[in-house]
mmCIF file of C-alpha atoms in Angstrom:
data_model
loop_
_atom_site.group_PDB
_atom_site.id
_atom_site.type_symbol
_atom_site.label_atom_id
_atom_site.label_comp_id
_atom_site.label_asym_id
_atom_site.label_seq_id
_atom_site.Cartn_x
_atom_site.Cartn_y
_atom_site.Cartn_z
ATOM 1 C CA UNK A 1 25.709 22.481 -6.886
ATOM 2 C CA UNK A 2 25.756 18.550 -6.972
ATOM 3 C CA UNK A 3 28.412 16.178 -8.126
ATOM 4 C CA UNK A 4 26.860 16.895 -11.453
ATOM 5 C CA UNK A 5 27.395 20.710 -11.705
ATOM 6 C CA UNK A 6 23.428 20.655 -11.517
ATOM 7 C CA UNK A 7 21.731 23.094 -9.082
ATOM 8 C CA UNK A 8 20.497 21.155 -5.987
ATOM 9 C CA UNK A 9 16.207 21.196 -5.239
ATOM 10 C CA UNK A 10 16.899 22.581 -1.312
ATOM 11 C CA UNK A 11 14.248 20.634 0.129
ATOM 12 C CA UNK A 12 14.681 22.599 3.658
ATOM 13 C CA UNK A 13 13.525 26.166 1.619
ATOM 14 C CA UNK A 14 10.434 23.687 0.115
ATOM 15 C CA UNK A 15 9.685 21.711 3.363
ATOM 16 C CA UNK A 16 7.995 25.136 4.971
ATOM 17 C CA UNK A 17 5.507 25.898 1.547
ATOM 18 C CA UNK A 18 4.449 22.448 1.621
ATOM 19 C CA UNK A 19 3.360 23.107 5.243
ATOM 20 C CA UNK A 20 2.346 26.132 4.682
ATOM 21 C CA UNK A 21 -0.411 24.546 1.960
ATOM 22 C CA UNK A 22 -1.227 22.010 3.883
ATOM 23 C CA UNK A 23 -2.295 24.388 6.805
ATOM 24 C CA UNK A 24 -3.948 26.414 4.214
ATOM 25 C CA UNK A 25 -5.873 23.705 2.701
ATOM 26 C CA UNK A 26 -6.560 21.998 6.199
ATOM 27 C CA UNK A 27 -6.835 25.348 8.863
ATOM 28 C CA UNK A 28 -9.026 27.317 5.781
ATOM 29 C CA UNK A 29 -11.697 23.750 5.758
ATOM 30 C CA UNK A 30 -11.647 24.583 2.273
ATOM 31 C CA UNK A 31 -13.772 21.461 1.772
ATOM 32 C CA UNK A 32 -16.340 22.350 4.312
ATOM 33 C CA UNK A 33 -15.991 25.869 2.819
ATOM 34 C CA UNK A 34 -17.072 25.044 -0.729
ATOM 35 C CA UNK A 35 -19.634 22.790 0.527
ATOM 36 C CA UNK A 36 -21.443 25.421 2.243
ATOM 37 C CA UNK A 37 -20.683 28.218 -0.221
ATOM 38 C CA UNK A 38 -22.497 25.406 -3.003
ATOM 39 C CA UNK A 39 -25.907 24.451 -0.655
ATOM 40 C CA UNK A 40 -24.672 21.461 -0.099
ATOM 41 C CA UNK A 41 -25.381 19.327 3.363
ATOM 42 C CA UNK A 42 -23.100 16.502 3.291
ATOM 43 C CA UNK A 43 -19.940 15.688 5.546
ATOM 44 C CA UNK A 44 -16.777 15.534 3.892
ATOM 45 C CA UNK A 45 -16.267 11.822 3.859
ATOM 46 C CA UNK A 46 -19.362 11.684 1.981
ATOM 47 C CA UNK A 47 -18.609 14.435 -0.600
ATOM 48 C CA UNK A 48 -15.438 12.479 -0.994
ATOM 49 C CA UNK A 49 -17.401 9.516 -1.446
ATOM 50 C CA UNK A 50 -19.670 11.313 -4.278
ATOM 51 C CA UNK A 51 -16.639 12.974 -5.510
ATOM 52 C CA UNK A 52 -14.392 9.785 -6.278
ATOM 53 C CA UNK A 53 -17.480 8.273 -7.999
ATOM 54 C CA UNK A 54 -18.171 11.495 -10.066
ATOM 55 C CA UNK A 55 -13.862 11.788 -11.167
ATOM 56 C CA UNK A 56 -14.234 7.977 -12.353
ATOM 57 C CA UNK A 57 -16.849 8.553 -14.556
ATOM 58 C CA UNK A 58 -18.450 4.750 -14.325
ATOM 59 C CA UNK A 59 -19.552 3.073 -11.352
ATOM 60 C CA UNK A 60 -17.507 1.142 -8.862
ATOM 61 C CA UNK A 61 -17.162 -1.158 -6.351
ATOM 62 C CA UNK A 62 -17.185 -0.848 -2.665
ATOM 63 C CA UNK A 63 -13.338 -1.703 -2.715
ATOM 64 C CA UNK A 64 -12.535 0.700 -5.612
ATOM 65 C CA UNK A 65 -13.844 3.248 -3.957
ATOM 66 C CA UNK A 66 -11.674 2.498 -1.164
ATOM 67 C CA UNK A 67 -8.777 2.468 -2.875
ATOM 68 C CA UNK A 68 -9.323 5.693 -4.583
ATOM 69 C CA UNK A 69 -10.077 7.209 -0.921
ATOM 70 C CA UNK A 70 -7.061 5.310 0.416
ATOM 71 C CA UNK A 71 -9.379 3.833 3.133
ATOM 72 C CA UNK A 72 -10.820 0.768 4.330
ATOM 73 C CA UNK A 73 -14.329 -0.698 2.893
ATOM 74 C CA UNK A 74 -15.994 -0.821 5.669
ATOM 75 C CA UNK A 75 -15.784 3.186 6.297
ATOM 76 C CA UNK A 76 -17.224 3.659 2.621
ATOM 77 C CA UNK A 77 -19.945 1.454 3.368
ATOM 78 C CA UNK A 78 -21.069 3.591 6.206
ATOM 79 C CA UNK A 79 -21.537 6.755 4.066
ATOM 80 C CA UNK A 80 -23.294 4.749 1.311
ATOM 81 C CA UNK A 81 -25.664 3.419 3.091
ATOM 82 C CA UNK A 82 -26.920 7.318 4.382
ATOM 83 C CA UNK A 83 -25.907 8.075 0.268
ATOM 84 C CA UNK A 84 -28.532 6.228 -0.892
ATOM 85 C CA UNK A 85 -30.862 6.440 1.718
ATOM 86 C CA UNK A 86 -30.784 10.311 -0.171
ATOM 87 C CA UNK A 87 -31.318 8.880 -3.329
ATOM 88 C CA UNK A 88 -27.496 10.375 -4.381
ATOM 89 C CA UNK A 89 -26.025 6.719 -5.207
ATOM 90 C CA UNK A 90 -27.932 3.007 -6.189
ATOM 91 C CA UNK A 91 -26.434 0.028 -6.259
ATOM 92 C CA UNK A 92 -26.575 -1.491 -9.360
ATOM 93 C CA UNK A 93 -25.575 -5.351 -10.689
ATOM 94 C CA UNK A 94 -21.751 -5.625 -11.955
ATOM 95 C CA UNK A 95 -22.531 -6.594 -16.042
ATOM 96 C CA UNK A 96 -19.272 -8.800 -15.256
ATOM 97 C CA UNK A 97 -20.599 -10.646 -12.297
ATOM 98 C CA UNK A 98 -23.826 -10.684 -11.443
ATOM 99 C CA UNK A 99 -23.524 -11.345 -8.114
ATOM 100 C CA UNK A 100 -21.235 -8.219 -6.969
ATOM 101 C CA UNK A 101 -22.722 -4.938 -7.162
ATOM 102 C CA UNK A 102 -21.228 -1.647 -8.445
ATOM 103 C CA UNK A 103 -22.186 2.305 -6.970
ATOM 104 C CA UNK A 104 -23.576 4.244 -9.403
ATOM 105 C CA UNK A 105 -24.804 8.200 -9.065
ATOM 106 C CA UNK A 106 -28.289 8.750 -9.510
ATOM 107 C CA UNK A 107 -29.386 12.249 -11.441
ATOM 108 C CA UNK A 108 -29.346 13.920 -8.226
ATOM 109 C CA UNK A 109 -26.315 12.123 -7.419
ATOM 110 C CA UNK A 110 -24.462 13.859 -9.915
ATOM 111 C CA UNK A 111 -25.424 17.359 -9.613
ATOM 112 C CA UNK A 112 -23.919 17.752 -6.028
ATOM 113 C CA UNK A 113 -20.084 16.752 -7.091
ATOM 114 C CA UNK A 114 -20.284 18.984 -9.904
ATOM 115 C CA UNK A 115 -21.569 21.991 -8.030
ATOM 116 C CA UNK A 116 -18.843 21.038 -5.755
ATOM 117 C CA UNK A 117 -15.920 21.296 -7.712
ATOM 118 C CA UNK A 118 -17.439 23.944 -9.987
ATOM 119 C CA UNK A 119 -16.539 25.973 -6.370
ATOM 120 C CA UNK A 120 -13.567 24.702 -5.700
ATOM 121 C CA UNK A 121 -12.231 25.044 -9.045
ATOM 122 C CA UNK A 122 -13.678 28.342 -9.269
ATOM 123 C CA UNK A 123 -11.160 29.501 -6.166
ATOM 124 C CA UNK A 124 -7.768 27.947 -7.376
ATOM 125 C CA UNK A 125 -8.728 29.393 -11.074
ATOM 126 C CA UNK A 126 -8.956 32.488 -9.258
ATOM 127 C CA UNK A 127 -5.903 31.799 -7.287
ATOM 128 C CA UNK A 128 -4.208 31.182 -10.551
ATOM 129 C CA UNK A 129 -5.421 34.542 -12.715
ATOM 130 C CA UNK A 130 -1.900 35.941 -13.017
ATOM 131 C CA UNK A 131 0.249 32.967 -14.085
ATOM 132 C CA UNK A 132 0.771 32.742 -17.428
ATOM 133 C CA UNK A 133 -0.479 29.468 -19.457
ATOM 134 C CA UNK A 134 2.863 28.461 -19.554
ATOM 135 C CA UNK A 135 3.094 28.707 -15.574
ATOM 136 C CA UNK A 136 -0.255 27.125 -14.839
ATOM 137 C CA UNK A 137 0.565 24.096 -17.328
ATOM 138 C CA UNK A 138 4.171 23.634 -15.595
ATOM 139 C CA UNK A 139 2.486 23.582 -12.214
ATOM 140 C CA UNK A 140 -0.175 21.217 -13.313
ATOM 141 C CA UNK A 141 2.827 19.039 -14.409
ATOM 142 C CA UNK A 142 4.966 19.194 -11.879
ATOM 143 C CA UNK A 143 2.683 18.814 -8.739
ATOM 144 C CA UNK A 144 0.924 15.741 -10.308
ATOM 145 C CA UNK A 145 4.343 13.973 -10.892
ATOM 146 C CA UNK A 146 5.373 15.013 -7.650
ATOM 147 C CA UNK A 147 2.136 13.747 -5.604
ATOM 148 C CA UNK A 148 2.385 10.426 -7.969
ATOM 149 C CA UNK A 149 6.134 9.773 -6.832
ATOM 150 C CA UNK A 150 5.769 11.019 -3.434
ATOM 151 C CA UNK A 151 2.652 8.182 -3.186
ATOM 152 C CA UNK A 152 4.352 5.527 -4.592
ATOM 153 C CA UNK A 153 7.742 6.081 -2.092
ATOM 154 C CA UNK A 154 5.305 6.056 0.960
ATOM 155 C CA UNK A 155 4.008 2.694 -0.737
ATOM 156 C CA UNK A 156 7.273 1.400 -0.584
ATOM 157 C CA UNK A 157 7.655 2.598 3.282
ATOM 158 C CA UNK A 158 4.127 0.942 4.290
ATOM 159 C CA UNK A 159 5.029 -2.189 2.379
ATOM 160 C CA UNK A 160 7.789 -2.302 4.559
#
């Protein structure tokens, strides 16, 4: 108990499951896994790039996509270029400002993100067949407040 009378979160008992996913996640390539599993021939920077693009539902620039990757422009640029040399993005004119230019997913561009996460999804769904509704909607909840805070802290530290 805290000062409050409130149960304490013992971070040392959750400190080994959060390694323990990240192992699982990293050690299992489930990325490179569902790739493969879906037909698809891409490296994982580039299904990340085709990814972001599909999860934002418009097109973006070169920068936003770097932000939503959290890296630097210049590595998106790279796996563009070999994108749309596949004919999986095109760079269309910004309606705002003619001169910049937004990354769009062409028809086949799209198909290859969704295949994609239909796998994926299809694995942590199955992962997830027990838990009640109740269970899977608290998890949903709580991980995606806990990733959010956890990202802006670290912010704070970089900024630093």
């Amino acid at each position: 108990m805290d000062d409050t009378g409130s149960p304490e979160l013992d971070l040392m008992a959750v400190l080994p499951r959060l390694t323990q996913l990240s192992t699982v996640l990293n050690r299992s390539r489930l990325g490179e896994r569902a790739m493969e599993s879906a037909g698809i021939t891409l490296d994982r920077p580039a299904m990340t790039v085709l990814v972001t693009l599909h999860m934002a539902d418009r097109p973006l620039r070169v920068g936003e996509i770097a932000d939503r990757m959290h890296v630097v422009g210049p590595h998106v640029t790279r796996h563009l270029n070999g994108l749309e040399r596949r004919g999986l993005v095109v760079r269309v004119a910004d309606p705002e400002d003619q001169r910049a230019r937004l990354i769009e997913l062409t028809p086949d561009g799209k198909v290859i993100p969704d295949r994609y996460l239909r796998t994926l999804l299809g694995w942590f769904g199955d992962a997830l067949t027990d838990w009640s509704e109740e269970d899977r909607k608290t998890f949903g909840g709580l991980l995606g407040r806990f990733v959010d805070d956890l990202t802006s802290r670290l912010e704070v530290v970089d900024d630093e």
